[in-house]
Amino acid sequence: MNSYTLKTMLYRKESMEMYKILRKKALNPTVSLMEIEAPLIAKKAEPGQFIIFRAKEDSERVPLTIADFDREKGTVTIIYQIVGGSTMELDTLNEGECLQDFAGPLGKPSETDGLKKVAVVGGGVGCAIAYPIAKKLSSLGCEVHSIAGFRNKDLIILEDEFRSVSSELRIMTDDGSYGKKGLVTNALEELIKEGNQYDEVIAIGPLIMMKFVCLLTKKYNIKTIVSMNPIMIDGTGMCGGCRLTVGGETKFACVDGPDFDGHLVDFDEAMHRGTMYRDFEAHAREESCDLFKKEVQ
Amino acid sequence: MAFTRNNDTKKCPMPVQEPDVRKHNFDEVALGYTYEMAVNEARRCLNCKNKPCTTACPVSINIPAFIERAANEDMEGAYQIISQSSSLPAVCGRVCPQENQCEGKCVRGIKGESVGIGRLERFVADYHREHCTEKPEMPVQNGHKVAIIGAGPSGLTAAGDLAKAGYKVTVYEALHLAGGVLVYGIPEFRLPKIIVQKEIDNLKAIGVDIETNMVIGKILTIDELFEMGNEAVYIGSGAGLPRFMNIPGESLKGVYSANEYLTRINLMKAYKKGSKTPIKHSKRVAVVGGGNVAMDAARSAMRIGAEEVYIVYRRGMEELPARKEEVEHAMEEGVIFKTLTNPVEVLGDENGEVCGMKCIEMELGEPDASGRRKPSPKEGSEFILDIDTMIMAIGTSPNPLIRSTTPRLEANRHGCIVTDGEGGLTSREGVYAGGDAVTGAATVILAMGAGKAAAKAIDEYIKNKG
């Protein structure tokens, strides 16, 4: 980046309102997209990296993997599912309003070098993170097969986007209301049995999904990368809350990841750790709901 | 000298909140001297010519001179003398390990107790904050720009000194709030955040820009900071990844690093009612480690409602590296010290929650390389401590973000940035570093000392560059 653009951008950073929401769109009843003005982050962002946001003053710091970015426009897109108080608070913000904080790009970018044929597997809102990787791989000339799994037809996101970057797209739903009925692992195994030889499988979604994708690919001896999204606070290698065990060693998702070799990740431990604040989150969500109801009344 | 010297062999005790009261709140424990106490204590100073206290101060405050002003009831004069050497006096008066520094060398300490230098520094700084209405003067700009990475004690000190010398200084902070360990680590009851905020406001008033949410190494590299017109960069990025012991059970729910525990409580304000930040409300807590961070974590756990809190430390009481006053305060508040004890395993229940900690007793052998007696386990002495939360406070290793994105920046095998000489010059021209990023986990005042020395070196470097 030349010094002229840097200076201009920094000038803009100081003079403009920070982290403004330029676009907000509901993708399904609980998942929404926000395009945020963050030119310096947009310049550096790569698929696989994440940001930390705080919706308002006194909000929690929440990590979210980057769903898309536009270097020219200077925007970063995030896609979030309302799961607790923090995401609910984020969702109260509308186009034209600003997030309190938005820091990144954090973590290591996904490795895409030298890949010729890859299966990208996304589950639920995890598709939001799988898509930019599929997009980048496709732009590098890699053959991309995408598998996207959802609970039902109403929850499907990014179908057109995936289709535009994949030579093969299989959509799976738990209830068969769209695509094929079944799990992403069924589709993946089918593709493998059809004779597709993948350099790598990239799986992003709920821990339980990633675990079972890894069990399957281990059987076929295909290298598998997963994107971990554990509880974290600073996201810069300070708190240690995001630690997980990979190949018997303690790793920190924020600086060593978030991508890891799925065959080495201790998923059961990660699932346990993920439930640490479940009661607190549910409680916070209820409180936010109550507040919201009061505001509406 | 217009006053009679106070010949009391003991220093004036610090008024404190009663232990039974304070262990349930986050208000400051030490209440500070009254005006009379401060003047009387200042009058204990012998005003020695060779100033052993100043020699022992990492930022070389002219201690006898400021104390003499205080003894003469010239508090503003005293403040001016301190601020020639220290940018954060209200902070240092509270958190410095004075017993190993200035007060450890005080001549009054030979036959009695040393002068309460730290308490006087605190009084003078607080008095200034409460009484001074003048805004700090904006220094004349010299047209040169310097970037500082990290708004902790080291970076803020360097920023203050450079701004006073006329540089346009921008401090880049990764978190959403400036202050570093002063805001995420040290708890409110030991260092009220309003004091940190005031010091930061003073820096802003003399023209220092602070940009939060800027993770250098990610959003901008050091090379880009130079492209932006900065002529030198100071790395004060602080300590990084928390250390764990690599014993079984460290991934159980209820095992925290002290960094995480304290960050949740301090920076994210989990101690306040209605806070959105989750924290485990534990009944029985073990904090592993014996430093200031361990004391802070133990006393914070007590304050958010734990019934029993242990410090588990592998050496003895004598070897505890924490500030003496913190150990005393922790004991008064009911923290139980299990010294000569080391954890060997964290035990979990069927839900993956911590339900105990298996420990082994230790004994001390011959002194090791650090001069401290080496602890070794006593065979067959294992026992189980009944706890539901374990907090690891055994240090940190430096953050990898900057060294991994800065070509030709040398680091040692522990990941600490290698520097040459007092000024903290790294292997890169114009790049200086100091504080925990260089030394590994140490104290606030040492980080400040490094920031100060680097500011001087940067000033000389830029001036000589022509």
CSV table of C-alpha atoms in Angstrom, one decimal, chain B residues 18-345:
chain,number,residue,atom,x,y,z
B,18,GLU,CA,-11.5,-2.7,57.2
B,19,PRO,CA,-10.8,-6.2,55.8
B,20,ASP,CA,-14.3,-7.5,56.6
B,21,VAL,CA,-15.9,-4.6,54.7
B,22,ARG,CA,-13.5,-4.3,51.8
B,23,LYS,CA,-13.5,-8.0,50.9
B,24,HIS,CA,-17.1,-7.5,49.7
B,25,ASN,CA,-16.5,-4.4,47.6
B,26,PHE,CA,-14.3,-3.1,44.7
B,27,ASP,CA,-13.6,0.3,46.3
B,28,GLU,CA,-10.0,1.2,46.8
B,29,VAL,CA,-8.5,-0.6,49.8
B,30,ALA,CA,-5.9,2.0,50.8
B,31,LEU,CA,-7.6,5.3,51.5
B,32,GLY,CA,-4.5,7.5,51.3
B,33,TYR,CA,-2.8,9.8,53.8
B,34,THR,CA,-4.5,12.9,55.1
B,35,TYR,CA,-2.7,16.2,54.5
B,36,GLU,CA,-1.4,16.2,58.1
B,37,MET,CA,-0.2,12.6,57.8
B,38,ALA,CA,1.6,13.4,54.6
B,39,VAL,CA,3.4,16.4,56.0
B,40,ASN,CA,4.4,14.5,59.1
B,41,GLU,CA,5.7,11.5,57.2
B,42,ALA,CA,7.6,13.8,54.8
B,43,ARG,CA,9.3,15.3,57.8
B,44,ARG,CA,10.9,11.8,58.6
B,45,CYS,CA,13.1,12.1,55.5
B,46,LEU,CA,16.7,12.9,56.3
B,47,ASN,CA,17.3,14.4,52.9
B,48,CYS,CA,20.5,12.4,52.4
B,49,LYS,CA,23.0,13.8,50.0
B,50,ASN,CA,23.8,10.6,48.2
B,51,LYS,CA,20.1,9.8,47.6
B,52,PRO,CA,20.1,6.0,47.7
B,53,CYS,CA,16.4,6.0,47.1
B,54,THR,CA,16.7,7.9,43.8
B,55,THR,CA,19.4,5.5,42.6
B,56,ALA,CA,17.0,2.6,43.3
B,57,CYS,CA,14.1,4.2,41.4
B,58,PRO,CA,13.7,2.8,37.9
B,59,VAL,CA,12.8,6.3,36.6
B,60,SER,CA,15.2,8.2,39.0
B,61,ILE,CA,12.7,10.5,40.6
B,62,ASN,CA,14.5,13.0,42.8
B,63,ILE,CA,12.9,11.6,45.9
B,64,PRO,CA,14.5,13.7,48.7
B,65,ALA,CA,13.7,16.9,46.7
B,66,PHE,CA,10.0,16.1,46.3
B,67,ILE,CA,9.7,15.0,49.9
B,68,GLU,CA,11.4,18.2,51.1
B,69,ARG,CA,8.8,20.2,49.2
B,70,ALA,CA,6.0,18.1,50.8
B,71,ALA,CA,7.5,18.6,54.3
B,72,ASN,CA,7.4,22.4,53.6
B,73,GLU,CA,3.8,22.0,52.5
B,74,ASP,CA,4.5,22.9,48.9
B,75,MET,CA,2.5,20.0,47.4
B,76,GLU,CA,2.5,21.5,43.9
B,77,GLY,CA,6.2,22.0,44.0
B,78,ALA,CA,6.6,18.4,45.1
B,79,TYR,CA,4.4,17.3,42.1
B,80,GLN,CA,6.4,19.2,39.6
B,81,ILE,CA,9.6,17.5,40.8
B,82,ILE,CA,8.0,14.0,40.5
B,83,SER,CA,6.6,14.8,37.1
B,84,GLN,CA,10.0,15.7,35.7
B,85,SER,CA,10.8,12.0,35.9
B,86,SER,CA,7.4,10.1,36.0
B,87,SER,CA,4.4,10.4,33.8
B,88,LEU,CA,2.1,8.4,36.0
B,89,PRO,CA,2.9,9.2,39.6
B,90,ALA,CA,-0.6,8.5,41.0
B,91,VAL,CA,-0.3,5.0,39.5
B,92,CYS,CA,3.3,4.3,40.7
B,93,GLY,CA,2.5,5.5,44.2
B,94,ARG,CA,0.0,2.7,44.3
B,95,VAL,CA,1.5,-0.2,42.4
B,96,CYS,CA,5.3,0.0,42.7
B,97,PRO,CA,7.1,-2.6,44.8
B,98,GLN,CA,8.7,0.2,46.9
B,99,GLU,CA,10.2,-2.2,49.4
B,100,ASN,CA,12.5,-3.6,46.7
B,101,GLN,CA,13.2,-0.1,45.2
B,102,CYS,CA,13.3,3.3,46.9
B,103,GLU,CA,12.1,2.3,50.3
B,104,GLY,CA,14.4,-0.7,50.3
B,105,LYS,CA,17.4,1.6,50.2
B,106,CYS,CA,16.1,4.3,52.6
B,107,VAL,CA,18.6,5.2,55.4
B,108,ARG,CA,15.7,5.5,57.9
B,109,GLY,CA,15.1,1.8,57.2
B,110,ILE,CA,18.3,0.7,58.9
B,111,LYS,CA,17.1,1.5,62.4
B,112,GLY,CA,13.4,1.4,62.0
B,113,GLU,CA,11.0,1.8,59.1
B,114,SER,CA,11.9,3.5,55.8
B,115,VAL,CA,10.1,6.7,54.9
B,116,GLY,CA,6.7,6.0,53.2
B,117,ILE,CA,8.0,7.2,49.8
B,118,GLY,CA,5.3,5.4,47.8
B,119,ARG,CA,2.5,6.7,50.0
B,120,LEU,CA,3.9,10.2,49.8
B,121,GLU,CA,4.2,10.0,46.0
B,122,ARG,CA,0.5,8.9,45.9
B,123,PHE,CA,-0.5,11.7,48.2
B,124,VAL,CA,1.3,14.4,46.1
B,125,ALA,CA,-0.2,13.1,42.8
B,126,ASP,CA,-3.7,12.8,44.3
B,127,TYR,CA,-3.4,16.3,45.8
B,128,HIS,CA,-2.4,17.7,42.5
B,129,ARG,CA,-5.3,15.9,40.7
B,130,GLU,CA,-7.8,17.2,43.2
B,131,HIS,CA,-6.5,20.8,43.5
B,132,CYS,CA,-4.8,21.8,40.2
B,133,THR,CA,-7.1,23.6,37.8
B,134,GLU,CA,-4.5,24.5,35.3
B,135,LYS,CA,-4.6,22.6,32.0
B,136,PRO,CA,-1.3,21.1,31.0
B,137,GLU,CA,0.5,23.3,28.4
B,138,MET,CA,0.6,22.2,24.8
B,139,PRO,CA,4.3,21.8,23.9
B,140,VAL,CA,5.7,23.4,20.8
B,141,GLN,CA,5.7,20.9,18.0
B,142,ASN,CA,9.0,20.0,16.3
B,143,GLY,CA,7.5,18.6,13.2
B,144,HIS,CA,8.6,15.0,13.7
B,145,LYS,CA,6.2,12.0,14.1
B,146,VAL,CA,6.6,8.9,16.3
B,147,ALA,CA,4.3,5.9,16.5
B,148,ILE,CA,3.9,3.9,19.7
B,149,ILE,CA,2.4,0.5,19.9
B,150,GLY,CA,0.5,-0.3,23.1
B,151,ALA,CA,-1.2,2.2,25.4
B,152,GLY,CA,0.1,0.5,28.6
B,153,PRO,CA,2.5,2.0,31.2
B,154,SER,CA,5.5,1.7,28.9
B,155,GLY,CA,3.9,3.2,25.8
B,156,LEU,CA,2.1,5.9,27.7
B,157,THR,CA,5.4,6.9,29.4
B,158,ALA,CA,7.3,7.1,26.1
B,159,ALA,CA,4.3,9.0,24.6
B,160,GLY,CA,4.3,11.6,27.4
B,161,ASP,CA,8.1,12.2,27.2
B,162,LEU,CA,8.1,12.5,23.4
B,163,ALA,CA,5.1,14.7,23.3
B,164,LYS,CA,6.7,17.0,25.9
B,165,ALA,CA,9.8,17.1,23.6
B,166,GLY,CA,7.6,18.4,20.8
B,167,TYR,CA,7.0,15.2,18.8
B,168,LYS,CA,3.6,14.4,17.2
B,169,VAL,CA,2.8,11.1,18.9
B,170,THR,CA,0.2,8.5,18.0
B,171,VAL,CA,-0.4,5.6,20.3
B,172,TYR,CA,-2.0,2.5,18.8
B,173,GLU,CA,-4.0,0.3,21.2
B,174,ALA,CA,-5.4,-3.1,20.3
B,175,LEU,CA,-8.2,-3.1,22.9
B,176,HIS,CA,-11.1,-0.7,22.9
B,177,LEU,CA,-9.7,1.2,25.9
B,178,ALA,CA,-6.3,2.7,26.6
B,179,GLY,CA,-4.3,1.8,29.7
B,180,GLY,CA,-3.1,-1.7,29.1
B,181,VAL,CA,-2.6,-3.7,32.2
B,182,LEU,CA,-3.6,-0.7,34.3
B,183,VAL,CA,-7.2,-1.2,33.0
B,184,TYR,CA,-7.5,-4.9,32.1
B,185,GLY,CA,-5.3,-6.3,34.8
B,186,ILE,CA,-4.9,-4.3,38.0
B,187,PRO,CA,-8.3,-4.3,39.8
B,188,GLU,CA,-10.2,-1.2,40.8
B,189,PHE,CA,-9.6,-1.8,44.5
B,190,ARG,CA,-5.9,-1.4,44.0
B,191,LEU,CA,-5.9,1.2,41.2
B,192,PRO,CA,-9.2,3.1,40.6
B,193,LYS,CA,-9.7,3.4,36.8
B,194,ILE,CA,-10.6,7.1,37.1
B,195,ILE,CA,-7.0,7.7,38.0
B,196,VAL,CA,-5.7,5.9,34.9
B,197,GLN,CA,-8.3,7.8,32.8
B,198,LYS,CA,-7.1,11.1,34.3
B,199,GLU,CA,-3.5,10.4,33.4
B,200,ILE,CA,-4.5,9.5,29.9
B,201,ASP,CA,-6.6,12.7,29.6
B,202,ASN,CA,-3.4,14.6,30.5
B,203,LEU,CA,-1.5,13.0,27.7
B,204,LYS,CA,-4.3,13.8,25.2
B,205,ALA,CA,-4.2,17.4,26.5
B,206,ILE,CA,-0.6,17.7,25.5
B,207,GLY,CA,-1.4,16.5,22.0
B,208,VAL,CA,-0.9,12.7,22.1
B,209,ASP,CA,-3.4,10.9,19.8
B,210,ILE,CA,-4.6,7.5,21.0
B,211,GLU,CA,-6.2,5.2,18.4
B,212,THR,CA,-8.0,2.2,19.9
B,213,ASN,CA,-9.0,-1.0,18.2
B,214,MET,CA,-5.8,-0.9,16.2
B,215,VAL,CA,-4.0,-4.3,16.4
B,216,ILE,CA,-0.6,-3.5,14.9
B,217,GLY,CA,0.8,-6.4,13.1
B,218,LYS,CA,-2.6,-7.0,11.6
B,219,ILE,CA,-4.3,-3.8,10.5
B,220,LEU,CA,-1.0,-2.0,9.9
B,221,THR,CA,2.5,-3.3,10.0
B,222,ILE,CA,5.5,-1.5,11.4
B,223,ASP,CA,6.8,-0.9,7.9
B,224,GLU,CA,3.5,0.9,7.1
B,225,LEU,CA,3.8,3.0,10.2
B,226,PHE,CA,7.1,4.3,8.7
B,227,GLU,CA,5.4,4.8,5.3
B,228,MET,CA,2.9,7.0,7.1
B,229,GLY,CA,5.7,9.4,8.0
B,230,ASN,CA,6.7,8.2,11.5
B,231,GLU,CA,10.4,8.4,11.9
B,232,ALA,CA,10.6,6.0,14.8
B,233,VAL,CA,8.4,3.3,16.3
B,234,TYR,CA,8.3,2.2,20.0
B,235,ILE,CA,6.9,-1.3,20.7
B,236,GLY,CA,5.4,-1.5,24.1
B,237,SER,CA,2.9,-4.3,23.3
B,238,GLY,CA,3.2,-6.0,26.7
B,239,ALA,CA,2.9,-9.5,27.8
B,240,GLY,CA,1.0,-12.0,25.8
B,241,LEU,CA,-0.2,-15.5,25.9
B,242,PRO,CA,-0.9,-16.8,29.4
B,243,ARG,CA,1.2,-19.8,30.5
B,244,PHE,CA,-0.4,-23.0,31.7
B,245,MET,CA,1.2,-25.9,33.5
B,246,ASN,CA,0.4,-28.6,31.0
B,247,ILE,CA,-1.2,-30.8,33.6
B,248,PRO,CA,-4.3,-32.9,33.0
B,249,GLY,CA,-7.6,-31.0,33.3
B,250,GLU,CA,-6.6,-27.5,32.3
B,251,SER,CA,-9.3,-27.4,29.7
B,252,LEU,CA,-12.1,-28.1,32.2
B,253,LYS,CA,-14.8,-25.5,32.6
B,254,GLY,CA,-13.8,-23.3,35.6
B,255,VAL,CA,-10.1,-23.1,34.7
B,256,TYR,CA,-9.1,-19.5,33.9
B,257,SER,CA,-5.9,-17.8,33.1
B,258,ALA,CA,-5.5,-14.8,35.4
B,259,ASN,CA,-5.5,-12.6,32.3
B,260,GLU,CA,-8.9,-13.8,31.3
B,261,TYR,CA,-10.3,-13.7,34.8
B,262,LEU,CA,-9.0,-10.2,35.5
B,263,THR,CA,-10.0,-8.9,32.1
B,264,ARG,CA,-13.5,-10.1,32.5
B,265,ILE,CA,-13.7,-8.5,35.9
B,266,ASN,CA,-11.8,-5.2,35.3
B,267,LEU,CA,-11.9,-4.2,31.6
B,268,MET,CA,-15.3,-5.8,30.9
B,269,LYS,CA,-16.6,-4.8,34.3
B,270,ALA,CA,-18.1,-8.2,35.3
B,271,TYR,CA,-17.8,-7.0,38.9
B,272,LYS,CA,-20.6,-4.6,38.4
B,273,LYS,CA,-24.2,-5.6,38.9
B,274,GLY,CA,-26.0,-6.0,35.6
B,275,SER,CA,-22.8,-6.4,33.6
B,276,LYS,CA,-23.2,-8.2,30.4
B,277,THR,CA,-19.9,-10.0,30.8
B,278,PRO,CA,-20.2,-13.6,32.1
B,279,ILE,CA,-18.0,-14.7,35.0
B,280,LYS,CA,-18.3,-17.9,37.0
B,281,HIS,CA,-19.6,-17.1,40.5
B,282,SER,CA,-17.4,-19.6,42.3
B,283,LYS,CA,-17.5,-20.9,45.9
B,284,ARG,CA,-14.0,-22.3,46.3
B,285,VAL,CA,-11.2,-20.9,44.2
B,286,ALA,CA,-7.5,-21.8,43.9
B,287,VAL,CA,-5.1,-19.3,42.3
B,288,VAL,CA,-1.9,-20.8,41.2
B,289,GLY,CA,1.1,-18.5,41.5
B,290,GLY,CA,2.6,-16.0,44.0
B,291,GLY,CA,3.0,-12.7,42.2
B,292,ASN,CA,0.9,-9.6,42.2
B,293,VAL,CA,-1.3,-11.0,39.5
B,294,ALA,CA,-2.1,-14.0,41.7
B,295,MET,CA,-3.0,-11.7,44.6
B,296,ASP,CA,-5.2,-9.6,42.4
B,297,ALA,CA,-7.0,-12.6,41.1
B,298,ALA,CA,-7.5,-14.1,44.6
B,299,ARG,CA,-8.8,-10.9,46.1
B,300,SER,CA,-11.1,-10.3,43.1
B,301,ALA,CA,-12.5,-13.8,43.5
B,302,MET,CA,-13.2,-13.0,47.1
B,303,ARG,CA,-15.0,-9.8,46.2
B,304,ILE,CA,-17.3,-11.4,43.6
B,305,GLY,CA,-18.4,-13.8,46.3
B,306,ALA,CA,-16.2,-16.8,46.7
B,307,GLU,CA,-16.3,-18.3,50.2
B,308,GLU,CA,-12.9,-19.8,50.2
B,309,VAL,CA,-9.9,-18.6,48.2
B,310,TYR,CA,-6.5,-20.3,48.1
B,311,ILE,CA,-3.1,-19.1,46.8
B,312,VAL,CA,-1.2,-22.2,45.8
B,313,TYR,CA,2.5,-21.5,45.4
B,314,ARG,CA,5.3,-24.0,45.0
B,315,ARG,CA,7.8,-22.1,47.1
B,316,GLY,CA,7.5,-20.6,50.7
B,317,MET,CA,6.0,-17.4,52.1
B,318,GLU,CA,9.5,-15.8,52.0
B,319,GLU,CA,9.8,-16.4,48.3
B,320,LEU,CA,6.4,-14.9,47.2
B,321,PRO,CA,7.3,-12.4,44.5
B,322,ALA,CA,4.2,-10.2,45.1
B,323,ARG,CA,4.4,-6.8,46.7
B,324,LYS,CA,4.5,-7.2,50.5
B,325,GLU,CA,1.5,-5.0,51.0
B,326,GLU,CA,-0.6,-7.1,48.6
B,327,VAL,CA,0.3,-10.3,50.5
B,328,GLU,CA,-0.6,-8.7,53.8
B,329,HIS,CA,-3.9,-7.3,52.5
B,330,ALA,CA,-4.8,-10.7,51.0
B,331,MET,CA,-4.1,-12.4,54.3
B,332,GLU,CA,-6.2,-9.9,56.2
B,333,GLU,CA,-9.0,-10.5,53.8
B,334,GLY,CA,-8.9,-14.2,54.5
B,335,VAL,CA,-7.1,-15.6,51.5
B,336,ILE,CA,-5.6,-18.9,52.5
B,337,PHE,CA,-1.9,-19.4,51.5
B,338,LYS,CA,-1.0,-22.9,50.6
B,339,THR,CA,2.7,-22.5,50.0
B,340,LEU,CA,5.1,-25.3,49.3
B,341,THR,CA,2.3,-26.8,47.2
B,342,ASN,CA,2.0,-27.5,43.5
B,343,PRO,CA,-1.0,-28.7,41.5
B,344,VAL,CA,-0.5,-31.9,39.6
B,345,GLU,CA,-4.0,-32.4,38.1
